PDB file of C-alpha atoms in Angstrom:
ATOM      1  CA  MET A 237      11.355 -14.228  11.479  1.00 36.00           C
ATOM      2  CA  ILE A 238      10.628 -11.487   9.847  1.00 39.00           C
ATOM      3  CA  PHE A 239      10.573  -7.892   9.915  1.00 40.00           C
ATOM      4  CA  PHE A 240       7.243  -6.374   8.394  1.00 44.00           C
ATOM      5  CA  SER A 241       4.713  -7.727   6.360  1.00 50.00           C
ATOM      6  CA  THR A 242       1.879  -6.184   5.006  1.00 49.00           C
ATOM      7  CA  ASN A 243      -0.943  -9.697   5.828  1.00 58.00           C
ATOM      8  CA  GLN A 244      -3.999  -8.213   7.556  1.00 65.00           C
ATOM      9  CA  ILE A 245      -3.645  -9.912  10.894  1.00 74.00           C
ATOM     10  CA  SER A 246      -6.405  -9.813  13.899  1.00 79.00           C
ATOM     11  CA  LEU A 247      -4.628  -9.258  17.257  1.00 84.00           C
ATOM     12  CA  ILE A 248      -7.134 -11.724  20.284  1.00 85.00           C
ATOM     13  CA  GLU A 249      -5.218 -10.385  23.202  1.00 86.00           C
ATOM     14  CA  GLY A 250      -2.011  -7.506  24.407  1.00 88.00           C
ATOM     15  CA  ASP A 251      -0.977  -4.837  22.126  1.00 87.00           C
ATOM     16  CA  TYR A 252       1.451  -3.975  19.396  1.00 86.00           C
ATOM     17  CA  PRO A 253       5.020  -3.381  19.356  1.00 88.00           C
ATOM     18  CA  GLU A 254       5.431  -0.517  19.723  1.00 86.00           C
ATOM     19  CA  GLU A 255       8.138   1.304  17.861  1.00 80.00           C
ATOM     20  CA  GLY A 256      11.890   0.790  19.111  1.00 78.00           C
ATOM     21  CA  SER A 257      11.197  -1.695  22.055  1.00 86.00           C
ATOM     22  CA  ASN A 258      11.746  -5.126  22.031  1.00 88.00           C
ATOM     23  CA  GLU A 259       8.424  -6.170  21.864  1.00 91.00           C
ATOM     24  CA  ILE A 260       7.459  -8.939  19.190  1.00 90.00           C
ATOM     25  CA  LEU A 261       4.176  -9.678  18.428  1.00 89.00           C
ATOM     26  CA  ILE A 262       3.196 -14.217  18.409  1.00 87.00           C
ATOM     27  CA  PRO A 263       0.871 -16.019  16.559  1.00 85.00           C
ATOM     28  CA  SER A 264      -1.777 -18.174  18.791  1.00 82.00           C
ATOM     29  CA  TYR A 265      -0.449 -21.097  17.802  1.00 77.00           C
ATOM     30  CA  VAL A 266       2.931 -21.214  18.867  1.00 77.00           C
ATOM     31  CA  THR A 267       2.031 -20.044  22.903  1.00 78.00           C
ATOM     32  CA  GLU A 268       1.051 -23.832  22.905  1.00 71.00           C
ATOM     33  CA  LYS A 269       5.171 -24.288  21.187  1.00 70.00           C
ATOM     34  CA  PHE A 270       6.884 -21.821  22.949  1.00 70.00           C
ATOM     35  CA  PHE A 271       4.919 -21.666  26.929  1.00 72.00           C
ATOM     36  CA  ASN A 272       2.796 -24.779  26.937  1.00 70.00           C
ATOM     37  CA  LYS A 273      -0.633 -23.542  27.512  1.00 71.00           C
ATOM     38  CA  GLY A 274      -3.441 -21.528  25.442  1.00 71.00           C
ATOM     39  CA  VAL A 275      -3.572 -18.014  23.905  1.00 75.00           C
ATOM     40  CA  ASP A 276      -4.020 -16.317  27.722  1.00 76.00           C
ATOM     41  CA  SER A 277      -3.188 -12.734  29.247  1.00 80.00           C
ATOM     42  CA  SER A 278      -1.275 -13.563  31.208  1.00 82.00           C
ATOM     43  CA  LEU A 279       1.152 -14.374  28.625  1.00 84.00           C
ATOM     44  CA  ILE A 280       1.909 -10.956  27.832  1.00 89.00           C
ATOM     45  CA  ASN A 281       5.044  -9.147  28.678  1.00 90.00           C
ATOM     46  CA  ARG A 282       6.537 -12.626  29.134  1.00 88.00           C
ATOM     47  CA  LYS A 283      10.208 -12.927  27.505  1.00 88.00           C
ATOM     48  CA  LEU A 284      10.959 -14.699  25.065  1.00 84.00           C
ATOM     49  CA  LYS A 285      14.781 -15.858  23.248  1.00 85.00           C
ATOM     50  CA  LEU A 286      14.606 -16.093  19.649  1.00 84.00           C
ATOM     51  CA  SER A 287      17.783 -16.780  16.969  1.00 82.00           C
ATOM     52  CA  VAL A 288      17.702 -14.025  13.970  1.00 79.00           C
ATOM     53  CA  HIS A 289      19.482 -14.053  11.319  1.00 74.00           C
ATOM     54  CA  LEU A 290      20.984 -11.356  10.363  1.00 67.00           C
ATOM     55  CA  ASN A 291      23.445  -9.675   6.893  1.00 62.00           C
ATOM     56  CA  GLY A 292      24.749 -13.849   6.985  1.00 66.00           C
ATOM     57  CA  GLU A 293      25.006 -14.288  10.721  1.00 76.00           C
ATOM     58  CA  VAL A 294      22.857 -16.018  13.176  1.00 79.00           C
ATOM     59  CA  SER A 295      22.401 -14.740  16.920  1.00 83.00           C
ATOM     60  CA  THR A 296      20.417 -14.849  20.053  1.00 87.00           C
ATOM     61  CA  LYS A 297      18.532 -12.094  21.186  1.00 86.00           C
ATOM     62  CA  THR A 298      15.301 -11.603  23.514  1.00 90.00           C
ATOM     63  CA  TYR A 299      12.110 -10.613  23.474  1.00 91.00           C
ATOM     64  CA  ARG A 300       8.935  -8.998  25.373  1.00 91.00           C
ATOM     65  CA  VAL A 301       5.803 -10.981  23.749  1.00 90.00           C
ATOM     66  CA  SER A 302       3.819  -7.023  23.772  1.00 91.00           C
ATOM     67  CA  GLY A 303       0.256  -9.371  22.001  1.00 90.00           C
ATOM     68  CA  ILE A 304      -1.076 -12.196  20.203  1.00 88.00           C
ATOM     69  CA  TYR A 305      -2.480 -11.863  16.680  1.00 86.00           C
ATOM     70  CA  GLU A 306      -4.972 -14.979  15.010  1.00 80.00           C
ATOM     71  CA  PRO A 307      -3.839 -16.179  11.791  1.00 74.00           C
ATOM     72  CA  ASN A 308      -5.462 -15.390   8.827  1.00 68.00           C
ATOM     73  CA  GLU A 309      -5.926 -17.543   5.698  1.00 61.00           C
ATOM     74  CA  SER A 310      -3.259 -16.312   3.446  1.00 59.00           C
ATOM     75  CA  MET A 311      -0.289 -17.619   6.319  1.00 61.00           C
ATOM     76  CA  ILE A 312      -2.695 -21.098   6.447  1.00 58.00           C
ATOM     77  CA  VAL A 313      -2.611 -21.612   2.743  1.00 55.00           C
ATOM     78  CA  ASN A 314       0.876 -21.116   3.069  1.00 57.00           C
ATOM     79  CA  GLY A 315       2.542 -22.758   5.410  1.00 60.00           C
ATOM     80  CA  THR A 316       3.736 -19.622   7.059  1.00 65.00           C
ATOM     81  CA  LEU A 317       3.184 -17.294  10.649  1.00 71.00           C
ATOM     82  CA  ASP A 318       5.139 -14.117  11.027  1.00 79.00           C
ATOM     83  CA  PHE A 319       6.280 -12.848  13.553  1.00 84.00           C
ATOM     84  CA  TYR A 320       6.309  -9.339  14.328  1.00 85.00           C
ATOM     85  CA  VAL A 321       9.039  -6.285  15.787  1.00 84.00           C
ATOM     86  CA  PRO A 322       8.479  -2.828  15.709  1.00 82.00           C
ATOM     87  CA  TYR A 323       8.305  -0.719  12.502  1.00 71.00           C
ATOM     88  CA  GLN A 324      12.798  -0.063  11.664  1.00 66.00           C
ATOM     89  CA  GLU A 325      14.440   1.817   8.923  1.00 63.00           C
ATOM     90  CA  ASP A 326      17.084   0.313   7.256  1.00 60.00           C
ATOM     91  CA  GLY A 327      19.655   3.629   7.223  1.00 62.00           C
ATOM     92  CA  LEU A 328      20.216   3.256   3.529  1.00 68.00           C
ATOM     93  CA  LEU A 329      18.241   6.078   2.064  1.00 74.00           C
ATOM     94  CA  ASP A 330      21.711   7.944   2.610  1.00 76.00           C
ATOM     95  CA  THR A 331      23.366   5.444   0.218  1.00 77.00           C
ATOM     96  CA  TRP A 332      20.847   5.446  -2.074  1.00 78.00           C
ATOM     97  CA  LEU A 333      21.122   8.854  -2.939  1.00 82.00           C
ATOM     98  CA  THR A 334      24.677   9.213  -3.742  1.00 85.00           C
ATOM     99  CA  GLU A 335      25.687   9.683  -7.419  1.00 85.00           C
ATOM    100  CA  GLU A 336      27.654   6.342  -6.979  1.00 85.00           C
ATOM    101  CA  THR A 337      25.024   4.215  -6.797  1.00 83.00           C
ATOM    102  CA  TYR A 338      22.912   6.522  -9.430  1.00 84.00           C
ATOM    103  CA  GLN A 339      25.994   5.781 -11.472  1.00 83.00           C
ATOM    104  CA  TYR A 340      25.563   1.710 -10.596  1.00 82.00           C
ATOM    105  CA  LEU A 341      22.104   1.370 -10.752  1.00 79.00           C
ATOM    106  CA  SER A 342      21.096   3.696 -14.630  1.00 77.00           C
ATOM    107  CA  GLU A 343      24.501   1.789 -15.911  1.00 75.00           C
ATOM    108  CA  SER A 344      24.381  -2.171 -14.623  1.00 70.00           C
ATOM    109  CA  MET A 345      20.046  -2.102 -14.560  1.00 64.00           C
ATOM    110  CA  PRO A 346      19.226  -4.248 -17.715  1.00 57.00           C
ATOM    111  CA  TYR A 347      15.520  -1.817 -18.785  1.00 51.00           C
ATOM    112  CA  GLU A 348      16.925   0.224 -21.441  1.00 49.00           C
ATOM    113  CA  SER A 349      16.545  -2.867 -23.714  1.00 49.00           C
ATOM    114  CA  SER A 350      12.938  -4.394 -22.225  1.00 49.00           C
ATOM    115  CA  THR A 351       9.597  -2.964 -23.791  1.00 51.00           C
ATOM    116  CA  GLU A 352       7.819  -4.101 -20.080  1.00 52.00           C
ATOM    117  CA  TYR A 353      10.014  -1.921 -17.672  1.00 56.00           C
ATOM    118  CA  THR A 354       9.724   1.210 -19.901  1.00 61.00           C
ATOM    119  CA  TYR A 355       8.026   3.483 -17.454  1.00 61.00           C
ATOM    120  CA  VAL A 356      11.535   3.076 -15.345  1.00 66.00           C
ATOM    121  CA  ASN A 357      13.904   4.568 -18.150  1.00 67.00           C
ATOM    122  CA  PRO A 358      12.582   7.768 -17.139  1.00 73.00           C
ATOM    123  CA  LEU A 359      13.764   7.376 -13.637  1.00 74.00           C
ATOM    124  CA  PHE A 360      17.880   7.613 -14.617  1.00 76.00           C
ATOM    125  CA  ASP A 361      17.172  10.846 -17.402  1.00 79.00           C
ATOM    126  CA  ASN A 362      19.384  12.323 -14.602  1.00 84.00           C
ATOM    127  CA  TYR A 363      20.013  12.291 -10.947  1.00 86.00           C
ATOM    128  CA  ASP A 364      17.672  14.518  -9.680  1.00 87.00           C
ATOM    129  CA  ARG A 365      14.811  12.883 -11.761  1.00 83.00           C
ATOM    130  CA  TYR A 366      16.137   9.823  -9.508  1.00 84.00           C
ATOM    131  CA  VAL A 367      16.413  11.497  -6.356  1.00 84.00           C
ATOM    132  CA  GLU A 368      13.003  11.803  -6.845  1.00 81.00           C
ATOM    133  CA  ALA A 369      12.070   8.797  -7.787  1.00 79.00           C
ATOM    134  CA  ILE A 370      13.694   7.061  -5.138  1.00 80.00           C
ATOM    135  CA  GLY A 371      11.885   9.364  -1.834  1.00 77.00           C
ATOM    136  CA  THR A 372      11.891   8.457   1.053  1.00 72.00           C
ATOM    137  CA  GLY A 373      13.614   5.247   0.530  1.00 71.00           C
ATOM    138  CA  LEU A 374      10.592   2.566   1.930  1.00 69.00           C
ATOM    139  CA  GLY A 375       9.231  -0.040  -0.440  1.00 66.00           C
ATOM    140  CA  ASN A 376       6.304  -0.375   1.612  1.00 67.00           C
ATOM    141  CA  MET A 377       3.141   1.566   2.693  1.00 69.00           C
ATOM    142  CA  VAL A 378       0.103   0.826   4.785  1.00 71.00           C
ATOM    143  CA  VAL A 379      -2.887   2.391   3.883  1.00 76.00           C
ATOM    144  CA  VAL A 380      -5.371   2.270   6.863  1.00 76.00           C
ATOM    145  CA  ALA A 381      -9.218   2.581   5.259  1.00 81.00           C
ATOM    146  CA  ASP A 382     -12.266   3.776   7.933  1.00 84.00           C
ATOM    147  CA  SER A 383     -13.847   0.900   7.479  1.00 84.00           C
ATOM    148  CA  VAL A 384     -14.306  -3.043   5.080  1.00 79.00           C
ATOM    149  CA  GLU A 385     -16.884  -0.972   2.608  1.00 83.00           C
ATOM    150  CA  ASP A 386     -14.579   1.752   1.597  1.00 86.00           C
ATOM    151  CA  VAL A 387     -11.152  -0.480   0.922  1.00 80.00           C
ATOM    152  CA  ASP A 388     -12.729  -0.995  -3.163  1.00 80.00           C
ATOM    153  CA  ALA A 389     -12.812   2.694  -3.276  1.00 86.00           C
ATOM    154  CA  LEU A 390      -9.943   3.337  -2.164  1.00 85.00           C
ATOM    155  CA  SER A 391      -7.919   0.218  -4.056  1.00 80.00           C
ATOM    156  CA  THR A 392      -9.407   2.400  -7.129  1.00 83.00           C
ATOM    157  CA  GLN A 393      -7.873   5.283  -5.774  1.00 86.00           C
ATOM    158  CA  LEU A 394      -4.282   3.996  -5.687  1.00 82.00           C
ATOM    159  CA  GLU A 395      -4.222   1.975  -8.526  1.00 79.00           C
ATOM    160  CA  GLU A 396      -5.324   4.978 -10.549  1.00 84.00           C
ATOM    161  CA  LEU A 397      -1.708   7.570  -8.715  1.00 82.00           C
ATOM    162  CA  PHE A 398      -0.132   4.662  -9.001  1.00 77.00           C
ATOM    163  CA  PRO A 399      -1.398   2.598 -13.123  1.00 75.00           C
ATOM    164  CA  ASN A 400       2.680   1.793 -13.353  1.00 68.00           C
ATOM    165  CA  LEU A 401       2.531  -1.089  -9.826  1.00 68.00           C
ATOM    166  CA  SER A 402       1.376  -3.770  -9.118  1.00 66.00           C
ATOM    167  CA  GLN A 403      -1.509  -3.930  -5.343  1.00 65.00           C
ATOM    168  CA  ARG A 404      -2.136  -7.252  -4.331  1.00 65.00           C
ATOM    169  CA  SER A 405      -5.492  -6.739  -2.293  1.00 61.00           C
ATOM    170  CA  ARG A 406      -8.588  -8.424  -2.311  1.00 61.00           C
ATOM    171  CA  PHE A 407      -9.311  -5.824  -4.269  1.00 60.00           C
ATOM    172  CA  SER A 408      -7.118  -6.600  -7.712  1.00 60.00           C
ATOM    173  CA  MET A 409      -7.390 -10.414  -7.216  1.00 61.00           C
ATOM    174  CA  VAL A 410     -10.812 -10.540  -8.218  1.00 61.00           C
ATOM    175  CA  ASN A 411     -10.773  -6.666 -10.291  1.00 62.00           C
ATOM    176  CA  VAL A 412      -7.762  -5.904 -11.941  1.00 57.00           C
ATOM    177  CA  ASP A 413      -4.285  -7.467 -12.142  1.00 58.00           C
ATOM    178  CA  TYR A 414      -5.296 -11.291 -11.004  1.00 63.00           C
ATOM    179  CA  THR A 415      -9.009 -11.976 -12.022  1.00 68.00           C
ATOM    180  CA  GLU A 416      -7.839 -14.781 -15.147  1.00 73.00           C
ATOM    181  CA  THR A 417      -5.606 -16.430 -12.073  1.00 72.00           C
ATOM    182  CA  TYR A 418      -8.552 -15.768  -9.526  1.00 69.00           C
ATOM    183  CA  ASP A 419     -11.663 -16.495 -11.690  1.00 76.00           C
ATOM    184  CA  TYR A 420      -9.303 -19.448 -12.816  1.00 80.00           C
ATOM    185  CA  ILE A 421      -8.829 -20.389  -9.547  1.00 78.00           C
ATOM    186  CA  PHE A 422     -12.206 -20.506  -8.357  1.00 79.00           C
ATOM    187  CA  ARG A 423     -13.179 -22.492 -10.920  1.00 85.00           C
ATOM    188  CA  LEU A 424     -10.848 -25.403 -10.146  1.00 85.00           C
ATOM    189  CA  ASN A 425     -12.198 -24.738  -6.555  1.00 80.00           C
ATOM    190  CA  VAL A 426     -15.770 -25.328  -7.298  1.00 84.00           C
ATOM    191  CA  ILE A 427     -14.612 -28.292  -9.703  1.00 89.00           C
ATOM    192  CA  SER A 428     -13.032 -29.791  -7.335  1.00 84.00           C
ATOM    193  CA  ALA A 429     -15.960 -29.954  -4.662  1.00 78.00           C
ATOM    194  CA  ALA A 430     -17.860 -30.751  -7.488  1.00 83.00           C
ATOM    195  CA  VAL A 431     -16.489 -33.393  -8.176  1.00 86.00           C
ATOM    196  CA  GLY A 432     -15.891 -34.478  -4.537  1.00 79.00           C
ATOM    197  CA  ILE A 433     -19.057 -34.286  -3.954  1.00 78.00           C
ATOM    198  CA  VAL A 434     -20.162 -36.416  -7.027  1.00 82.00           C
ATOM    199  CA  LEU A 435     -17.415 -39.532  -5.225  1.00 84.00           C
ATOM    200  CA  VAL A 436     -19.203 -38.946  -2.047  1.00 78.00           C
ATOM    201  CA  SER A 437     -22.139 -39.468  -3.080  1.00 77.00           C
ATOM    202  CA  LEU A 438     -21.731 -41.980  -5.713  1.00 81.00           C
ATOM    203  CA  VAL A 439     -19.989 -44.138  -2.574  1.00 80.00           C
ATOM    204  CA  CYS A 440     -22.341 -43.382  -0.391  1.00 75.00           C
ATOM    205  CA  LEU A 441     -25.490 -44.969  -3.075  1.00 75.00           C
ATOM    206  CA  SER A 442     -23.242 -47.771  -3.427  1.00 79.00           C
ATOM    207  CA  ILE A 443     -23.513 -48.421   0.434  1.00 76.00           C
ATOM    208  CA  ASN A 444     -26.513 -47.538   1.019  1.00 72.00           C
ATOM    209  CA  ARG A 445     -27.228 -49.982  -1.914  1.00 74.00           C
ATOM    210  CA  TYR A 446     -25.700 -52.775  -0.213  1.00 76.00           C
ATOM    211  CA  VAL A 447     -27.463 -52.310   3.030  1.00 73.00           C
ATOM    212  CA  LEU A 448     -30.738 -52.099   2.013  1.00 72.00           C
ATOM    213  CA  LYS A 449     -30.173 -55.285   0.146  1.00 74.00           C
ATOM    214  CA  LYS A 450     -29.042 -57.152   2.908  1.00 73.00           C
ATOM    215  CA  ARG A 451     -32.097 -55.913   5.199  1.00 73.00           C
ATOM    216  CA  GLN A 452     -34.774 -56.688   2.325  1.00 74.00           C
ATOM    217  CA  ASP A 453     -35.670 -59.942   4.831  1.00 74.00           C
ATOM    218  CA  GLU A 454     -36.290 -57.471   7.363  1.00 77.00           C
ATOM    219  CA  MET A 455     -38.822 -54.995   5.137  1.00 75.00           C
ATOM    220  CA  SER A 456     -40.967 -57.607   4.350  1.00 79.00           C
ATOM    221  CA  VAL A 457     -41.248 -59.354   6.868  1.00 78.00           C
ATOM    222  CA  LEU A 458     -42.142 -55.575   8.537  1.00 78.00           C
ATOM    223  CA  TYR A 459     -44.518 -55.088   5.607  1.00 76.00           C
ATOM    224  CA  SER A 460     -45.720 -58.638   5.830  1.00 79.00           C
ATOM    225  CA  GLN A 461     -46.773 -57.547   9.757  1.00 80.00           C
ATOM    226  CA  GLY A 462     -48.544 -54.619   8.309  1.00 81.00           C
ATOM    227  CA  TYR A 463     -46.031 -51.829   8.576  1.00 80.00           C
ATOM    228  CA  SER A 464     -46.714 -49.135   5.704  1.00 83.00           C
ATOM    229  CA  THR A 465     -43.952 -48.461   2.650  1.00 81.00           C
ATOM    230  CA  LYS A 466     -43.965 -45.005   4.357  1.00 84.00           C
ATOM    231  CA  SER A 467     -42.936 -46.265   7.499  1.00 85.00           C
ATOM    232  CA  LEU A 468     -40.611 -48.796   6.039  1.00 82.00           C
ATOM    233  CA  LYS A 469     -38.686 -45.580   4.411  1.00 81.00           C
ATOM    234  CA  PHE A 470     -39.080 -43.820   7.945  1.00 85.00           C
ATOM    235  CA  ILE A 471     -37.361 -46.827   9.990  1.00 83.00           C
ATOM    236  CA  PHE A 472     -34.819 -47.061   7.043  1.00 80.00           C
ATOM    237  CA  LEU A 473     -33.564 -43.711   6.707  1.00 81.00           C
ATOM    238  CA  SER A 474     -33.377 -42.568  10.409  1.00 84.00           C
ATOM    239  CA  GLU A 475     -31.187 -45.774  10.985  1.00 81.00           C
ATOM    240  CA  TYR A 476     -29.030 -44.783   8.279  1.00 78.00           C
ATOM    241  CA  LEU A 477     -29.082 -41.266   9.281  1.00 79.00           C
ATOM    242  CA  ILE A 478     -28.762 -42.100  13.327  1.00 85.00           C
ATOM    243  CA  THR A 479     -25.271 -44.433  12.022  1.00 82.00           C
ATOM    244  CA  SER A 480     -23.778 -41.462   9.394  1.00 79.00           C
ATOM    245  CA  LEU A 481     -23.541 -39.220  12.351  1.00 82.00           C
ATOM    246  CA  LEU A 482     -22.101 -41.653  15.220  1.00 86.00           C
ATOM    247  CA  ASN A 483     -19.718 -42.780  12.962  1.00 82.00           C
ATOM    248  CA  ILE A 484     -18.964 -38.440  11.592  1.00 81.00           C
ATOM    249  CA  VAL A 485     -18.690 -37.895  15.528  1.00 85.00           C
ATOM    250  CA  VAL A 486     -16.149 -40.990  16.418  1.00 87.00           C
ATOM    251  CA  THR A 487     -14.396 -40.093  13.265  1.00 83.00           C
ATOM    252  CA  PHE A 488     -13.765 -36.734  14.367  1.00 83.00           C
ATOM    253  CA  ILE A 489     -12.927 -38.040  17.717  1.00 86.00           C
ATOM    254  CA  VAL A 490     -10.812 -39.925  16.449  1.00 86.00           C
ATOM    255  CA  LEU A 491      -9.111 -37.129  14.343  1.00 80.00           C
ATOM    256  CA  PHE A 492      -9.173 -34.799  17.097  1.00 82.00           C
ATOM    257  CA  ILE A 493      -7.196 -37.248  19.406  1.00 85.00           C
ATOM    258  CA  SER A 494      -4.532 -38.003  17.223  1.00 83.00           C
ATOM    259  CA  TYR A 495      -4.122 -34.178  16.439  1.00 78.00           C
ATOM    260  CA  GLN A 496      -3.701 -32.869  20.119  1.00 78.00           C
ATOM    261  CA  LEU A 497      -1.258 -36.181  20.688  1.00 83.00           C
ATOM    262  CA  TYR A 498       0.302 -35.820  17.782  1.00 80.00           C
ATOM    263  CA  PHE A 499       0.063 -33.065  15.371  1.00 75.00           C
ATOM    264  CA  LYS A 500      -0.109 -30.104  17.385  1.00 73.00           C
ATOM    265  CA  HIS A 501       3.637 -30.347  17.861  1.00 72.00           C
ATOM    266  CA  THR A 502       4.655 -31.142  14.584  1.00 71.00           C
ATOM    267  CA  ASP A 503       5.396 -28.978  11.257  1.00 65.00           C
ATOM    268  CA  LEU A 504       2.187 -29.944   9.715  1.00 66.00           C
ATOM    269  CA  ASN A 505      -0.092 -27.631  12.884  1.00 65.00           C
ATOM    270  CA  ALA A 506       0.231 -24.192   9.975  1.00 61.00           C
ATOM    271  CA  ALA A 507      -1.818 -26.376   7.823  1.00 61.00           C
ATOM    272  CA  LEU A 508      -3.846 -28.304  10.208  1.00 66.00           C
ATOM    273  CA  ILE A 509      -4.813 -25.421  12.135  1.00 65.00           C
ATOM    274  CA  ARG A 510      -8.448 -24.084  11.349  1.00 66.00           C
ATOM    275  CA  ALA A 511      -8.957 -27.979  10.367  1.00 69.00           C
ATOM    276  CA  PHE A 512     -10.609 -28.282  14.093  1.00 70.00           C
ATOM    277  CA  GLU A 513     -12.259 -25.279  14.309  1.00 72.00           C
ATOM    278  CA  PRO A 514     -15.610 -25.371  15.458  1.00 73.00           C
ATOM    279  CA  GLN A 515     -17.489 -23.802  12.099  1.00 76.00           C
ATOM    280  CA  GLN A 516     -15.034 -25.846   9.574  1.00 76.00           C
ATOM    281  CA  ILE A 517     -15.754 -29.670  12.023  1.00 77.00           C
ATOM    282  CA  LEU A 518     -19.695 -28.342  11.388  1.00 80.00           C
ATOM    283  CA  LEU A 519     -19.477 -27.500   8.422  1.00 79.00           C
ATOM    284  CA  VAL A 520     -17.970 -31.102   6.966  1.00 79.00           C
ATOM    285  CA  ALA A 521     -20.208 -32.487   8.975  1.00 79.00           C
ATOM    286  CA  LEU A 522     -23.359 -30.919   7.569  1.00 81.00           C
ATOM    287  CA  LEU A 523     -22.103 -31.637   4.170  1.00 80.00           C
ATOM    288  CA  LEU A 524     -21.935 -35.482   4.718  1.00 78.00           C
ATOM    289  CA  LEU A 525     -25.094 -35.592   6.564  1.00 78.00           C
ATOM    290  CA  LEU A 526     -26.731 -34.018   3.702  1.00 80.00           C
ATOM    291  CA  THR A 527     -24.975 -36.349   1.291  1.00 78.00           C
ATOM    292  CA  THR A 528     -25.949 -39.607   3.299  1.00 76.00           C
ATOM    293  CA  PHE A 529     -29.618 -38.330   2.807  1.00 77.00           C
ATOM    294  CA  THR A 530     -29.845 -37.132  -0.163  1.00 78.00           C
ATOM    295  CA  THR A 531     -28.275 -40.513  -1.694  1.00 75.00           C
ATOM    296  CA  VAL A 532     -30.242 -42.282   0.920  1.00 76.00           C
ATOM    297  CA  LEU A 533     -33.345 -40.586  -0.532  1.00 77.00           C
ATOM    298  CA  LEU A 534     -32.474 -41.958  -4.481  1.00 74.00           C
ATOM    299  CA  ILE A 535     -32.922 -45.660  -2.562  1.00 72.00           C
ATOM    300  CA  LEU A 536     -35.752 -45.461  -1.109  1.00 75.00           C
ATOM    301  CA  ARG A 537     -37.621 -46.188  -4.360  1.00 76.00           C
ATOM    302  CA  GLU A 538     -36.439 -49.601  -4.102  1.00 75.00           C
ATOM    303  CA  ILE A 539     -39.070 -50.102  -0.675  1.00 77.00           C
ATOM    304  CA  ASN A 540     -42.251 -50.935  -2.369  1.00 75.00           C
ATOM    305  CA  PRO A 541     -44.781 -52.910  -2.605  1.00 77.00           C
ATOM    306  CA  LYS A 542     -43.494 -55.428  -5.956  1.00 77.00           C
ATOM    307  CA  ASN A 543     -40.232 -55.647  -4.646  1.00 74.00           C
ATOM    308  CA  LEU A 544     -41.039 -56.694  -1.152  1.00 71.00           C
ATOM    309  CA  LEU A 545     -43.680 -58.882  -1.909  1.00 74.00           C
ATOM    310  CA  LYS A 546     -40.423 -60.733  -4.747  1.00 74.00           C
ATOM    311  CA  GLN A 547     -38.624 -61.302  -0.938  1.00 70.00           C
ATOM    312  CA  LEU A 548     -42.001 -62.553   0.797  1.00 69.00           C
ATOM    313  CA  LYS A 549     -42.124 -65.535  -2.169  1.00 69.00           C
ATOM    314  CA  LYS A 550     -38.510 -66.598  -1.850  1.00 65.00           C
TER     315      LYS A 550
END
């Protein structure tokens, strides 16, 4: 359980926790786990008991659900689903501002010999400079943009105002500190997707060739009865696409039932929660159908008068 997070989330029911309250904002997937029901407005104001780890001790605390949010992609990938509570001061500012803390930090931090952190050294030149650098004592800041279009410009301004601080955002991921990492991950994903498509295409091509070979006798008989090669190609293509579509539907039904009966109630749910969204299912189905259609087109050339007549003579 955490007390704050800078992750972008989408509120789907209720509201954010009010400061100073015992309210909590929960991810949508846990509504099934804790309340045995899907996202519903009736869950708002329900009581929820959670184990809280603080200062090495574990205690049980009761919270009131103020809202439900939809996890974003980064949470799904990392396998973490955060519970949000109201903002809380840590109450340590007075401790940070004491001269004893200043003396301890100036003597213990190994920045003097590190060229990587040379910008930190001036902060310990004297006590007044240290107090100025501590500021509010808070390590996080939320900056709200008026619109999505303003995010890039706002990120650039923050980079200029705080050149020595790393900004973890989608803008910096693509344009600043993490450009190389982002490009590497992007290339890796593209290459992985391309390799996957090629492998699936080769498998489909091999299967299609086998199926066509098994049906050569039938095709040649139809050809002898007056069917054109164009009609035979259409028959083969239609049958194979219909069969492939039925296989895809049956596969997704089996996977969906398995998810609802088993995986949804395990720790794997966080990783699989997006896999069964309608958009994801439609995308995978279209990709498989497109791959099947393309590979079938490649072997339709084998349905020609020469091969059909050759088969009739056997």
